[in-house]
Amino acid sequence: MQNNHQPAPLQQFVDSVSSLLAADSDESRFLPKVGEAMRGLVAQDDWLDPAFAQPHPQYYQQYLLYADPEGKFSVVSFVWGPGQQTPIHDHTVWGVIGMLRGAEMAQNYAIAADGTPLPKGEELALNPGAVEFVSPAIGDVHKVRNALEDQVSISIHAYGANIGKVKRHVFPAEGGAAKEFISGYSNVGL
Ligand code: FE2
Protein backbone atom coordinates (compact mmCIF):
# COMPACT_ATOMS: atom_id res chain seq x y z
CA MET A 1 0.00 0.00 0.00
CA GLN A 2 2.64 2.48 0.99
CA ASN A 3 4.90 2.32 -2.01
CA ASN A 4 2.88 1.02 -4.93
CA HIS A 5 -0.04 2.31 -6.91
CA GLN A 6 -0.16 5.77 -5.44
CA PRO A 7 -2.53 8.22 -7.11
CA ALA A 8 -0.44 10.32 -9.55
CA PRO A 9 -0.59 13.62 -7.57
CA LEU A 10 0.48 11.84 -4.38
CA GLN A 11 3.29 10.02 -6.18
CA GLN A 12 4.47 13.31 -7.64
CA PHE A 13 4.45 14.90 -4.16
CA VAL A 14 6.39 11.96 -2.67
CA ASP A 15 8.96 12.18 -5.47
CA SER A 16 9.33 15.94 -5.00
CA VAL A 17 9.79 15.68 -1.23
CA SER A 18 12.31 12.82 -1.63
CA SER A 19 14.39 14.94 -4.03
CA LEU A 20 14.11 18.08 -1.89
CA LEU A 21 15.31 16.26 1.23
CA ALA A 22 18.12 14.55 -0.67
CA ALA A 23 19.29 17.86 -2.12
CA ASP A 24 19.30 20.03 1.01
CA SER A 25 19.35 19.21 4.72
CA ASP A 26 18.70 22.81 5.82
CA GLU A 27 15.10 22.97 7.03
CA SER A 28 14.82 26.74 6.53
CA ARG A 29 15.51 26.15 2.82
CA PHE A 30 13.64 22.92 2.08
CA LEU A 31 10.52 23.59 4.16
CA PRO A 32 9.11 26.36 1.91
CA LYS A 33 9.77 24.10 -1.09
CA VAL A 34 7.92 21.20 0.55
CA GLY A 35 5.16 23.77 1.13
CA GLU A 36 5.06 24.56 -2.59
CA ALA A 37 4.83 20.85 -3.41
CA MET A 38 2.00 20.56 -0.85
CA ARG A 39 0.22 23.50 -2.49
CA GLY A 40 0.31 21.51 -5.73
CA LEU A 41 -0.99 18.37 -4.00
CA VAL A 42 -4.03 20.07 -2.42
CA ALA A 43 -4.80 22.28 -5.43
CA GLN A 44 -7.16 19.56 -6.67
CA ASP A 45 -9.40 17.38 -4.54
CA ASP A 46 -9.80 14.42 -6.88
CA TRP A 47 -7.11 11.92 -5.89
CA LEU A 48 -7.56 10.79 -2.28
CA ASP A 49 -8.66 7.15 -2.00
CA PRO A 50 -12.08 7.15 -0.26
CA ALA A 51 -10.69 4.49 2.12
CA PHE A 52 -8.44 7.21 3.58
CA ALA A 53 -11.21 9.81 3.77
CA GLN A 54 -13.48 7.99 6.23
CA PRO A 55 -14.38 9.82 9.44
CA HIS A 56 -15.01 8.08 12.76
CA PRO A 57 -18.03 9.15 14.81
CA GLN A 58 -15.86 9.84 17.88
CA TYR A 59 -12.22 10.29 16.92
CA TYR A 60 -10.36 12.23 14.25
CA GLN A 61 -8.56 9.77 11.97
CA GLN A 62 -4.96 9.72 10.72
CA TYR A 63 -4.40 7.45 7.72
CA LEU A 64 -0.86 6.73 6.61
CA LEU A 65 -0.64 7.42 2.85
CA TYR A 66 3.11 7.04 2.47
CA ALA A 67 6.07 6.20 4.70
CA ASP A 68 9.56 6.83 3.37
CA PRO A 69 11.49 3.53 3.67
CA GLU A 70 14.29 5.33 5.53
CA GLY A 71 11.91 7.13 7.86
CA LYS A 72 12.83 10.57 6.49
CA PHE A 73 9.22 11.61 6.01
CA SER A 74 5.64 10.43 5.99
CA VAL A 75 2.37 11.62 4.45
CA VAL A 76 -0.93 11.30 6.29
CA SER A 77 -4.56 12.17 5.61
CA PHE A 78 -6.15 13.77 8.65
CA VAL A 79 -9.91 13.24 8.64
CA TRP A 80 -12.14 15.28 10.93
CA GLY A 81 -15.70 14.40 11.80
CA PRO A 82 -18.02 17.32 12.58
CA GLY A 83 -16.87 19.23 15.67
CA GLN A 84 -13.76 17.09 16.34
CA GLN A 85 -10.55 18.64 17.67
CA THR A 86 -7.05 17.75 18.83
CA PRO A 87 -5.61 18.46 22.27
CA ILE A 88 -2.79 21.03 22.43
CA HIS A 89 0.19 19.07 21.07
CA ASP A 90 3.64 19.26 19.52
CA HIS A 91 5.30 17.26 16.71
CA THR A 92 9.07 17.39 17.45
CA VAL A 93 9.76 17.27 13.68
CA TRP A 94 8.86 19.56 10.79
CA GLY A 95 5.34 19.35 9.44
CA VAL A 96 3.51 20.78 6.44
CA ILE A 97 -0.29 20.86 6.46
CA GLY A 98 -2.32 21.28 3.28
CA MET A 99 -6.09 21.79 3.43
CA LEU A 100 -7.85 19.50 0.98
CA ARG A 101 -11.56 19.52 1.83
CA GLY A 102 -13.76 21.47 4.25
CA ALA A 103 -12.00 23.80 6.70
CA GLU A 104 -9.84 23.71 9.80
CA MET A 105 -9.11 26.19 12.58
CA ALA A 106 -5.59 26.20 14.06
CA GLN A 107 -4.40 27.98 17.20
CA ASN A 108 -0.67 28.20 17.95
CA TYR A 109 0.68 28.20 21.51
CA ALA A 110 3.84 29.07 23.40
CA ILE A 111 4.56 27.01 26.52
CA ALA A 112 5.24 29.16 29.63
CA ALA A 113 7.98 28.20 32.09
CA ASP A 114 5.42 26.55 34.40
CA GLY A 115 4.05 24.49 31.50
CA THR A 116 0.92 26.55 30.81
CA PRO A 117 0.14 26.82 27.08
CA LEU A 118 -0.42 30.45 26.09
CA PRO A 119 -2.23 31.22 22.82
CA LYS A 120 0.11 32.85 20.31
CA GLY A 121 -1.61 35.03 17.73
CA GLU A 122 -5.12 34.62 16.40
CA GLU A 123 -6.80 31.35 15.55
CA LEU A 124 -6.18 30.78 11.83
CA ALA A 125 -8.78 29.52 9.38
CA LEU A 126 -7.50 27.07 6.76
CA ASN A 127 -9.60 26.75 3.63
CA PRO A 128 -8.99 24.35 0.72
CA GLY A 129 -5.61 25.03 -0.89
CA ALA A 130 -4.12 26.66 2.26
CA VAL A 131 -0.72 25.44 3.51
CA GLU A 132 0.67 25.80 7.05
CA PHE A 133 3.93 24.81 8.75
CA VAL A 134 5.04 23.58 12.17
CA SER A 135 8.47 22.63 13.51
CA PRO A 136 10.52 23.05 16.67
CA ALA A 137 12.43 25.85 14.85
CA ILE A 138 9.39 27.94 13.86
CA GLY A 139 6.71 27.01 16.41
CA ASP A 140 5.67 23.46 17.14
CA VAL A 141 2.69 23.60 19.50
CA HIS A 142 -0.87 23.99 18.32
CA LYS A 143 -4.43 22.85 18.65
CA VAL A 144 -6.46 22.13 15.54
CA ARG A 145 -10.17 21.58 15.01
CA ASN A 146 -12.70 20.99 12.29
CA ALA A 147 -14.12 24.43 11.52
CA LEU A 148 -17.36 22.80 10.37
CA GLU A 149 -20.03 21.49 12.73
CA ASP A 150 -21.89 19.53 10.09
CA GLN A 151 -19.28 18.31 7.59
CA VAL A 152 -16.16 16.19 7.30
CA SER A 153 -12.93 18.13 6.75
CA ILE A 154 -9.68 16.63 5.46
CA SER A 155 -6.12 17.93 5.46
CA ILE A 156 -2.99 16.27 4.12
CA HIS A 157 0.08 16.35 6.37
CA ALA A 158 3.73 15.67 5.61
CA TYR A 159 6.16 15.24 8.53
CA GLY A 160 9.92 14.87 8.81
CA ALA A 161 9.71 11.35 10.28
CA ASN A 162 7.34 8.40 10.40
CA ILE A 163 5.05 10.52 12.55
CA GLY A 164 2.89 7.66 13.82
CA LYS A 165 5.95 6.30 15.66
CA VAL A 166 7.25 9.59 17.08
CA LYS A 167 7.11 10.19 20.84
CA ARG A 168 5.67 13.67 21.31
CA HIS A 169 3.61 15.64 23.78
CA VAL A 170 0.17 16.79 24.77
CA PHE A 171 -0.02 19.92 26.93
CA PRO A 172 -2.92 20.11 29.40
CA ALA A 173 -4.77 23.41 28.83
CA GLU A 174 -4.63 24.15 32.58
CA GLY A 175 -0.82 23.74 32.66
CA GLY A 176 1.27 21.17 34.50
CA ALA A 177 3.34 18.33 33.12
CA ALA A 178 3.21 17.56 29.40
CA LYS A 179 2.11 13.99 28.62
CA GLU A 180 4.01 11.85 26.17
CA PHE A 181 2.03 10.26 23.34
CA ILE A 182 2.53 8.33 20.10
CA SER A 183 -0.26 8.97 17.62
CA GLY A 184 -0.13 5.75 15.58
CA TYR A 185 -2.33 5.41 12.47
CA SER A 186 -5.94 4.49 11.89
CA ASN A 187 -5.04 2.12 9.05
CA VAL A 188 -1.63 0.63 9.90
CA GLY A 189 -0.34 -1.20 12.95
CA LEU A 190 3.10 -0.14 14.14
FE1 FE2 B 1 -0.45 19.03 14.77
PDB file of N, CA and C in Angstrom, residues 58-141:
ATOM      1  N   GLN A  58     -16.390   9.267  16.637  1.00  0.00           N
ATOM      2  CA  GLN A  58     -15.861   9.844  17.878  1.00  0.00           C
ATOM      3  C   GLN A  58     -14.500  10.500  17.724  1.00  0.00           C
ATOM      4  N   TYR A  59     -13.621   9.883  16.921  1.00  0.00           N
ATOM      5  CA  TYR A  59     -12.217  10.293  16.917  1.00  0.00           C
ATOM      6  C   TYR A  59     -11.784  10.797  15.547  1.00  0.00           C
ATOM      7  N   TYR A  60     -10.972  11.840  15.516  1.00  0.00           N
ATOM      8  CA  TYR A  60     -10.364  12.227  14.246  1.00  0.00           C
ATOM      9  C   TYR A  60      -9.411  11.106  13.818  1.00  0.00           C
ATOM     10  N   GLN A  61      -9.297  10.910  12.514  1.00  0.00           N
ATOM     11  CA  GLN A  61      -8.557   9.768  11.974  1.00  0.00           C
ATOM     12  C   GLN A  61      -7.279  10.235  11.276  1.00  0.00           C
ATOM     13  N   GLN A  62      -6.224   9.431  11.407  1.00  0.00           N
ATOM     14  CA  GLN A  62      -4.960   9.719  10.724  1.00  0.00           C
ATOM     15  C   GLN A  62      -4.583   8.473   9.922  1.00  0.00           C
ATOM     16  N   TYR A  63      -4.713   8.578   8.596  1.00  0.00           N
ATOM     17  CA  TYR A  63      -4.398   7.449   7.721  1.00  0.00           C
ATOM     18  C   TYR A  63      -3.030   7.657   7.099  1.00  0.00           C
ATOM     19  N   LEU A  64      -2.182   6.651   7.238  1.00  0.00           N
ATOM     20  CA  LEU A  64      -0.860   6.727   6.606  1.00  0.00           C
ATOM     21  C   LEU A  64      -1.025   6.537   5.101  1.00  0.00           C
ATOM     22  N   LEU A  65      -0.581   7.518   4.312  1.00  0.00           N
ATOM     23  CA  LEU A  65      -0.643   7.421   2.846  1.00  0.00           C
ATOM     24  C   LEU A  65       0.695   6.983   2.286  1.00  0.00           C
ATOM     25  N   TYR A  66       1.770   7.399   2.949  1.00  0.00           N
ATOM     26  CA  TYR A  66       3.108   7.039   2.473  1.00  0.00           C
ATOM     27  C   TYR A  66       4.100   7.144   3.624  1.00  0.00           C
ATOM     28  N   ALA A  67       4.959   6.140   3.745  1.00  0.00           N
ATOM     29  CA  ALA A  67       6.074   6.200   4.700  1.00  0.00           C
ATOM     30  C   ALA A  67       7.357   5.998   3.925  1.00  0.00           C
ATOM     31  N   ASP A  68       8.254   6.958   4.012  1.00  0.00           N
ATOM     32  CA  ASP A  68       9.560   6.828   3.374  1.00  0.00           C
ATOM     33  C   ASP A  68      10.272   5.619   3.981  1.00  0.00           C
ATOM     34  N   PRO A  69      10.858   4.759   3.138  1.00  0.00           N
ATOM     35  CA  PRO A  69      11.490   3.533   3.669  1.00  0.00           C
ATOM     36  C   PRO A  69      12.609   3.822   4.668  1.00  0.00           C
ATOM     37  N   GLU A  70      13.238   4.986   4.565  1.00  0.00           N
ATOM     38  CA  GLU A  70      14.293   5.326   5.530  1.00  0.00           C
ATOM     39  C   GLU A  70      13.783   6.185   6.675  1.00  0.00           C
ATOM     40  N   GLY A  71      12.492   6.375   6.736  1.00  0.00           N
ATOM     41  CA  GLY A  71      11.910   7.132   7.857  1.00  0.00           C
ATOM     42  C   GLY A  71      12.152   8.629   7.788  1.00  0.00           C
ATOM     43  N   LYS A  72      12.529   9.131   6.592  1.00  0.00           N
ATOM     44  CA  LYS A  72      12.826  10.569   6.487  1.00  0.00           C
ATOM     45  C   LYS A  72      11.563  11.433   6.471  1.00  0.00           C
ATOM     46  N   PHE A  73      10.481  10.864   5.969  1.00  0.00           N
ATOM     47  CA  PHE A  73       9.216  11.611   6.008  1.00  0.00           C
ATOM     48  C   PHE A  73       8.032  10.663   5.854  1.00  0.00           C
ATOM     49  N   SER A  74       6.867  11.197   6.159  1.00  0.00           N
ATOM     50  CA  SER A  74       5.636  10.435   5.986  1.00  0.00           C
ATOM     51  C   SER A  74       4.539  11.393   5.529  1.00  0.00           C
ATOM     52  N   VAL A  75       3.499  10.827   4.935  1.00  0.00           N
ATOM     53  CA  VAL A  75       2.366  11.615   4.451  1.00  0.00           C
ATOM     54  C   VAL A  75       1.093  10.962   5.004  1.00  0.00           C
ATOM     55  N   VAL A  76       0.234  11.781   5.555  1.00  0.00           N
ATOM     56  CA  VAL A  76      -0.930  11.302   6.294  1.00  0.00           C
ATOM     57  C   VAL A  76      -2.157  12.085   5.828  1.00  0.00           C
ATOM     58  N   SER A  77      -3.311  11.410   5.749  1.00  0.00           N
ATOM     59  CA  SER A  77      -4.563  12.172   5.613  1.00  0.00           C
ATOM     60  C   SER A  77      -5.188  12.270   6.998  1.00  0.00           C
ATOM     61  N   PHE A  78      -5.605  13.460   7.331  1.00  0.00           N
ATOM     62  CA  PHE A  78      -6.151  13.767   8.650  1.00  0.00           C
ATOM     63  C   PHE A  78      -7.623  14.038   8.424  1.00  0.00           C
ATOM     64  N   VAL A  79      -8.484  13.169   8.958  1.00  0.00           N
ATOM     65  CA  VAL A  79      -9.913  13.244   8.641  1.00  0.00           C
ATOM     66  C   VAL A  79     -10.703  13.607   9.896  1.00  0.00           C
ATOM     67  N   TRP A  80     -11.369  14.747   9.801  1.00  0.00           N
ATOM     68  CA  TRP A  80     -12.139  15.281  10.925  1.00  0.00           C
ATOM     69  C   TRP A  80     -13.611  15.003  10.739  1.00  0.00           C
ATOM     70  N   GLY A  81     -14.243  14.398  11.757  1.00  0.00           N
ATOM     71  CA  GLY A  81     -15.702  14.398  11.804  1.00  0.00           C
ATOM     72  C   GLY A  81     -16.170  15.765  12.274  1.00  0.00           C
ATOM     73  N   PRO A  82     -17.478  16.032  12.137  1.00  0.00           N
ATOM     74  CA  PRO A  82     -18.017  17.319  12.580  1.00  0.00           C
ATOM     75  C   PRO A  82     -17.650  17.602  14.035  1.00  0.00           C
ATOM     76  N   GLY A  83     -17.139  18.812  14.289  1.00  0.00           N
ATOM     77  CA  GLY A  83     -16.874  19.234  15.667  1.00  0.00           C
ATOM     78  C   GLY A  83     -15.649  18.623  16.333  1.00  0.00           C
ATOM     79  N   GLN A  84     -14.906  17.735  15.668  1.00  0.00           N
ATOM     80  CA  GLN A  84     -13.761  17.089  16.337  1.00  0.00           C
ATOM     81  C   GLN A  84     -12.559  18.015  16.430  1.00  0.00           C
ATOM     82  N   GLN A  85     -11.725  17.798  17.459  1.00  0.00           N
ATOM     83  CA  GLN A  85     -10.547  18.641  17.673  1.00  0.00           C
ATOM     84  C   GLN A  85      -9.421  17.861  18.336  1.00  0.00           C
ATOM     85  N   THR A  86      -8.207  18.356  18.171  1.00  0.00           N
ATOM     86  CA  THR A  86      -7.045  17.745  18.834  1.00  0.00           C
ATOM     87  C   THR A  86      -6.873  18.391  20.213  1.00  0.00           C
ATOM     88  N   PRO A  87      -6.110  17.736  21.092  1.00  0.00           N
ATOM     89  CA  PRO A  87      -5.614  18.460  22.265  1.00  0.00           C
ATOM     90  C   PRO A  87      -4.492  19.409  21.820  1.00  0.00           C
ATOM     91  N   ILE A  88      -3.969  20.213  22.718  1.00  0.00           N
ATOM     92  CA  ILE A  88      -2.787  21.030  22.428  1.00  0.00           C
ATOM     93  C   ILE A  88      -1.597  20.074  22.384  1.00  0.00           C
ATOM     94  N   HIS A  89      -0.857  20.088  21.263  1.00  0.00           N
ATOM     95  CA  HIS A  89       0.185  19.075  21.075  1.00  0.00           C
ATOM     96  C   HIS A  89       1.370  19.630  20.299  1.00  0.00           C
ATOM     97  N   ASP A  90       2.490  18.915  20.362  1.00  0.00           N
ATOM     98  CA  ASP A  90       3.642  19.257  19.517  1.00  0.00           C
ATOM     99  C   ASP A  90       3.912  18.114  18.543  1.00  0.00           C
ATOM    100  N   HIS A  91       4.975  18.246  17.742  1.00  0.00           N
ATOM    101  CA  HIS A  91       5.300  17.256  16.709  1.00  0.00           C
ATOM    102  C   HIS A  91       6.735  16.769  16.845  1.00  0.00           C
ATOM    103  N   THR A  92       7.618  17.626  17.267  1.00  0.00           N
ATOM    104  CA  THR A  92       9.068  17.392  17.454  1.00  0.00           C
ATOM    105  C   THR A  92       9.845  17.260  16.135  1.00  0.00           C
ATOM    106  N   VAL A  93       9.134  17.299  15.018  1.00  0.00           N
ATOM    107  CA  VAL A  93       9.763  17.268  13.682  1.00  0.00           C
ATOM    108  C   VAL A  93       9.025  18.288  12.822  1.00  0.00           C
ATOM    109  N   TRP A  94       9.578  18.630  11.671  1.00  0.00           N
ATOM    110  CA  TRP A  94       8.861  19.560  10.795  1.00  0.00           C
ATOM    111  C   TRP A  94       7.564  18.945  10.262  1.00  0.00           C
ATOM    112  N   GLY A  95       6.606  19.807  10.008  1.00  0.00           N
ATOM    113  CA  GLY A  95       5.343  19.346   9.440  1.00  0.00           C
ATOM    114  C   GLY A  95       4.799  20.380   8.474  1.00  0.00           C
ATOM    115  N   VAL A  96       4.163  19.900   7.410  1.00  0.00           N
ATOM    116  CA  VAL A  96       3.510  20.784   6.437  1.00  0.00           C
ATOM    117  C   VAL A  96       2.073  20.285   6.292  1.00  0.00           C
ATOM    118  N   ILE A  97       1.134  21.203   6.460  1.00  0.00           N
ATOM    119  CA  ILE A  97      -0.291  20.864   6.457  1.00  0.00           C
ATOM    120  C   ILE A  97      -0.930  21.522   5.239  1.00  0.00           C
ATOM    121  N   GLY A  98      -1.626  20.738   4.439  1.00  0.00           N
ATOM    122  CA  GLY A  98      -2.321  21.282   3.276  1.00  0.00           C
ATOM    123  C   GLY A  98      -3.804  20.979   3.399  1.00  0.00           C
ATOM    124  N   MET A  99      -4.633  21.991   3.268  1.00  0.00           N
ATOM    125  CA  MET A  99      -6.086  21.793   3.431  1.00  0.00           C
ATOM    126  C   MET A  99      -6.674  21.280   2.125  1.00  0.00           C
ATOM    127  N   LEU A 100      -7.317  20.122   2.199  1.00  0.00           N
ATOM    128  CA  LEU A 100      -7.850  19.501   0.981  1.00  0.00           C
ATOM    129  C   LEU A 100      -9.355  19.724   0.832  1.00  0.00           C
ATOM    130  N   ARG A 101     -10.085  19.557   1.929  1.00  0.00           N
ATOM    131  CA  ARG A 101     -11.559  19.518   1.830  1.00  0.00           C
ATOM    132  C   ARG A 101     -12.136  20.090   3.127  1.00  0.00           C
ATOM    133  N   GLY A 102     -13.170  20.897   3.039  1.00  0.00           N
ATOM    134  CA  GLY A 102     -13.757  21.465   4.254  1.00  0.00           C
ATOM    135  C   GLY A 102     -12.893  22.589   4.784  1.00  0.00           C
ATOM    136  N   ALA A 103     -12.793  22.715   6.101  1.00  0.00           N
ATOM    137  CA  ALA A 103     -12.002  23.802   6.701  1.00  0.00           C
ATOM    138  C   ALA A 103     -11.565  23.419   8.106  1.00  0.00           C
ATOM    139  N   GLU A 104     -10.449  23.973   8.503  1.00  0.00           N
ATOM    140  CA  GLU A 104      -9.842  23.711   9.803  1.00  0.00           C
ATOM    141  C   GLU A 104      -9.560  25.041  10.479  1.00  0.00           C
ATOM    142  N   MET A 105      -9.579  25.045  11.816  1.00  0.00           N
ATOM    143  CA  MET A 105      -9.112  26.192  12.584  1.00  0.00           C
ATOM    144  C   MET A 105      -7.884  25.733  13.361  1.00  0.00           C
ATOM    145  N   ALA A 106      -6.831  26.557  13.378  1.00  0.00           N
ATOM    146  CA  ALA A 106      -5.588  26.201  14.062  1.00  0.00           C
ATOM    147  C   ALA A 106      -5.174  27.337  14.987  1.00  0.00           C
ATOM    148  N   GLN A 107      -4.893  27.000  16.227  1.00  0.00           N
ATOM    149  CA  GLN A 107      -4.403  27.980  17.200  1.00  0.00           C
ATOM    150  C   GLN A 107      -2.994  27.565  17.629  1.00  0.00           C
ATOM    151  N   ASN A 108      -2.035  28.464  17.476  1.00  0.00           N
ATOM    152  CA  ASN A 108      -0.666  28.195  17.949  1.00  0.00           C
ATOM    153  C   ASN A 108      -0.542  28.570  19.418  1.00  0.00           C
ATOM    154  N   TYR A 109       0.422  27.931  20.085  1.00  0.00           N
ATOM    155  CA  TYR A 109       0.678  28.195  21.505  1.00  0.00           C
ATOM    156  C   TYR A 109       2.172  28.323  21.751  1.00  0.00           C
ATOM    157  N   ALA A 110       2.499  29.104  22.804  1.00  0.00           N
ATOM    158  CA  ALA A 110       3.839  29.069  23.397  1.00  0.00           C
ATOM    159  C   ALA A 110       3.659  28.433  24.767  1.00  0.00           C
ATOM    160  N   ILE A 111       4.653  27.666  25.215  1.00  0.00           N
ATOM    161  CA  ILE A 111       4.559  27.014  26.522  1.00  0.00           C
ATOM    162  C   ILE A 111       5.319  27.864  27.546  1.00  0.00           C
ATOM    163  N   ALA A 112       4.618  28.336  28.576  1.00  0.00           N
ATOM    164  CA  ALA A 112       5.244  29.155  29.628  1.00  0.00           C
ATOM    165  C   ALA A 112       6.161  28.274  30.477  1.00  0.00           C
ATOM    166  N   ALA A 113       7.008  28.925  31.275  1.00  0.00           N
ATOM    167  CA  ALA A 113       7.980  28.201  32.092  1.00  0.00           C
ATOM    168  C   ALA A 113       7.311  27.186  33.015  1.00  0.00           C
ATOM    169  N   ASP A 114       6.109  27.496  33.497  1.00  0.00           N
ATOM    170  CA  ASP A 114       5.418  26.552  34.400  1.00  0.00           C
ATOM    171  C   ASP A 114       4.589  25.515  33.635  1.00  0.00           C
ATOM    172  N   GLY A 115       4.722  25.509  32.298  1.00  0.00           N
ATOM    173  CA  GLY A 115       4.050  24.492  31.500  1.00  0.00           C
ATOM    174  C   GLY A 115       2.701  24.924  30.943  1.00  0.00           C
ATOM    175  N   THR A 116       2.237  26.115  31.310  1.00  0.00           N
ATOM    176  CA  THR A 116       0.924  26.548  30.806  1.00  0.00           C
ATOM    177  C   THR A 116       1.005  26.945  29.340  1.00  0.00           C
ATOM    178  N   PRO A 117       0.140  26.390  28.485  1.00  0.00           N
ATOM    179  CA  PRO A 117       0.140  26.817  27.081  1.00  0.00           C
ATOM    180  C   PRO A 117      -0.557  28.171  26.929  1.00  0.00           C
ATOM    181  N   LEU A 118       0.123  29.112  26.293  1.00  0.00           N
ATOM    182  CA  LEU A 118      -0.415  30.450  26.093  1.00  0.00           C
ATOM    183  C   LEU A 118      -0.689  30.651  24.606  1.00  0.00           C
ATOM    184  N   PRO A 119      -1.918  31.012  24.244  1.00  0.00           N
ATOM    185  CA  PRO A 119      -2.229  31.220  22.824  1.00  0.00           C
ATOM    186  C   PRO A 119      -1.293  32.260  22.219  1.00  0.00           C
ATOM    187  N   LYS A 120      -0.823  31.953  21.022  1.00  0.00           N
ATOM    188  CA  LYS A 120       0.106  32.848  20.314  1.00  0.00           C
ATOM    189  C   LYS A 120      -0.578  33.275  19.023  1.00  0.00           C
ATOM    190  N   GLY A 121      -0.930  34.542  18.926  1.00  0.00           N
ATOM    191  CA  GLY A 121      -1.611  35.029  17.725  1.00  0.00           C
ATOM    192  C   GLY A 121      -3.067  34.595  17.687  1.00  0.00           C
ATOM    193  N   GLU A 122      -3.706  34.926  16.599  1.00  0.00           N
ATOM    194  CA  GLU A 122      -5.118  34.617  16.400  1.00  0.00           C
ATOM    195  C   GLU A 122      -5.291  33.182  15.925  1.00  0.00           C
ATOM    196  N   GLU A 123      -6.467  32.645  16.139  1.00  0.00           N
ATOM    197  CA  GLU A 123      -6.799  31.350  15.551  1.00  0.00           C
ATOM    198  C   GLU A 123      -6.902  31.541  14.029  1.00  0.00           C
ATOM    199  N   LEU A 124      -6.236  30.651  13.298  1.00  0.00           N
ATOM    200  CA  LEU A 124      -6.181  30.782  11.832  1.00  0.00           C
ATOM    201  C   LEU A 124      -7.196  29.868  11.177  1.00  0.00           C
ATOM    202  N   ALA A 125      -7.871  30.366  10.155  1.00  0.00           N
ATOM    203  CA  ALA A 125      -8.778  29.521   9.379  1.00  0.00           C
ATOM    204  C   ALA A 125      -8.027  28.985   8.164  1.00  0.00           C
ATOM    205  N   LEU A 126      -8.111  27.674   7.953  1.00  0.00           N
ATOM    206  CA  LEU A 126      -7.497  27.068   6.761  1.00  0.00           C
ATOM    207  C   LEU A 126      -8.611  26.598   5.839  1.00  0.00           C
ATOM    208  N   ASN A 127      -8.629  27.156   4.646  1.00  0.00           N
ATOM    209  CA  ASN A 127      -9.598  26.752   3.628  1.00  0.00           C
ATOM    210  C   ASN A 127      -8.879  25.931   2.565  1.00  0.00           C
ATOM    211  N   PRO A 128      -9.641  25.213   1.708  1.00  0.00           N
ATOM    212  CA  PRO A 128      -8.987  24.349   0.722  1.00  0.00           C
ATOM    213  C   PRO A 128      -7.909  25.083  -0.070  1.00  0.00           C
ATOM    214  N   GLY A 129      -6.742  24.442  -0.183  1.00  0.00           N
ATOM    215  CA  GLY A 129      -5.608  25.035  -0.887  1.00  0.00           C
ATOM    216  C   GLY A 129      -4.604  25.690   0.052  1.00  0.00           C
ATOM    217  N   ALA A 130      -5.023  25.984   1.303  1.00  0.00           N
ATOM    218  CA  ALA A 130      -4.121  26.663   2.261  1.00  0.00           C
ATOM    219  C   ALA A 130      -3.046  25.694   2.750  1.00  0.00           C
ATOM    220  N   VAL A 131      -1.856  26.240   3.022  1.00  0.00           N
ATOM    221  CA  VAL A 131      -0.725  25.437   3.512  1.00  0.00           C
ATOM    222  C   VAL A 131      -0.163  26.104   4.764  1.00  0.00           C
ATOM    223  N   GLU A 132       0.117  25.301   5.789  1.00  0.00           N
ATOM    224  CA  GLU A 132       0.673  25.799   7.047  1.00  0.00           C
ATOM    225  C   GLU A 132       1.867  24.935   7.454  1.00  0.00           C
ATOM    226  N   PHE A 133       2.692  25.500   8.346  1.00  0.00           N
ATOM    227  CA  PHE A 133       3.926  24.812   8.751  1.00  0.00           C
ATOM    228  C   PHE A 133       4.009  24.730  10.269  1.00  0.00           C
ATOM    229  N   VAL A 134       4.640  23.669  10.764  1.00  0.00           N
ATOM    230  CA  VAL A 134       5.038  23.576  12.168  1.00  0.00           C
ATOM    231  C   VAL A 134       6.445  22.999  12.192  1.00  0.00           C
ATOM    232  N   SER A 135       7.198  23.313  13.242  1.00  0.00           N
ATOM    233  CA  SER A 135       8.469  22.627  13.515  1.00  0.00           C
ATOM    234  C   SER A 135       9.038  23.226  14.784  1.00  0.00           C
ATOM    235  N   PRO A 136       9.916  22.495  15.460  1.00  0.00           N
ATOM    236  CA  PRO A 136      10.525  23.054  16.667  1.00  0.00           C
ATOM    237  C   PRO A 136      11.214  24.392  16.380  1.00  0.00           C
ATOM    238  N   ALA A 137      11.709  24.605  15.163  1.00  0.00           N
ATOM    239  CA  ALA A 137      12.431  25.847  14.846  1.00  0.00           C
ATOM    240  C   ALA A 137      11.488  27.041  14.661  1.00  0.00           C
ATOM    241  N   ILE A 138      10.275  26.807  14.210  1.00  0.00           N
ATOM    242  CA  ILE A 138       9.393  27.943  13.864  1.00  0.00           C
ATOM    243  C   ILE A 138       8.126  28.016  14.716  1.00  0.00           C
ATOM    244  N   GLY A 139       7.933  27.057  15.604  1.00  0.00           N
ATOM    245  CA  GLY A 139       6.708  27.012  16.410  1.00  0.00           C
ATOM    246  C   GLY A 139       6.069  25.656  16.200  1.00  0.00           C
ATOM    247  N   ASP A 140       5.997  24.881  17.292  1.00  0.00           N
ATOM    248  CA  ASP A 140       5.672  23.459  17.143  1.00  0.00           C
ATOM    249  C   ASP A 140       4.427  23.047  17.908  1.00  0.00           C
ATOM    250  N   VAL A 141       3.812  23.986  18.635  1.00  0.00           N
ATOM    251  CA  VAL A 141       2.693  23.601  19.500  1.00  0.00           C
ATOM    252  C   VAL A 141       1.417  24.252  18.977  1.00  0.00           C
TER     253      VAL A 141
END
